Amino acid sequence: WPWFALALVLPLLVRFGLPPLAGDRGRARLTHGGFPLLHPQGGQPVWRMALCWCALVLALCRPQWQEAPVIHYQSSRDLILAVDLSDSMRTQDMLDEGQQKDRLAAVRQQIAGLIDSRPGDRIALIVFADHAYLLSPLTQETRALLALTQELDFDLAGRTTALGEAIQLARQHADPARPTALLLVTDGRNTAGNADPLQEAKLAAAQGIRIYTLGVGADPDTFIQPYDEAGSGQADPSSELDEPLLKELAKTGQGRYFRARTQSDLDAINATLNALEPAPMPIAQYQPVI
């Protein structure tokens, strides 16, 4: 109630604004037994009474502290990110503003942007190579997910590519009660594991999981920095990319196949994914004031 601050000048108005009383000749006076206490007595300083008056007026104003808003989200969903960490992800063929970077560095940047743009969703992180591993279960802890994304590195899961196990692991950790989407990021073909990718995709689709696949790798005419010990590259950097399989997986999972040749392609794919799988709308709910 900020208007109560006007009462701060009330003592000054009473002291200097009212005419002096000539006496009690037929005129009523406002009296109170506590009025004598307002006069300085025994050397009591006036500033102390002024301070008490200011404290009283401040209490009348009812100062309140408003906490930061608590954000809730409507229509949130689950998103499972499965990232290929096989040895071929070392290939430095992803152009980013004229500079070449390895595929994993480009994918790290893309995944971080996707996570950061969907704070209301529950997101899980799976990595796969020789086998698939759950790096983070479904969570809304965006900062923790971003930290894990920056730690993605080669040789964490081996050197080959277990696509089927990645889909299988995503299916096992999905919540059947919530809408779920799987983004499978790879630059190769299924070369490891005992799980058949198409069969696992059919089981995932029956479970209600929408599957998006993302093939990473440049065109044959892109200059490639050698990544192996012999110092040799390869004529077609995407020769190991099994696009027919990735397209079939996306079709089975009623999703979509994406192809990324540059960093800008990955950024555009994030925008498309956010349109296909709408991000939840934030609703601000304020905590009680204190």
CSV table of C-alpha atoms in Angstrom, one decimal, residues 104 132 138 151 232 290:
chain,number,residue,atom,x,y,z
A,104,LEU,CA,30.9,-35.0,-33.3
A,132,ALA,CA,24.3,-48.5,-26.6
A,138,LEU,CA,14.5,-38.7,-18.9
A,151,GLU,CA,31.4,-34.3,-22.4
A,232,SER,CA,44.6,-40.5,-45.4
A,290,ILE,CA,6.4,-12.6,1.8
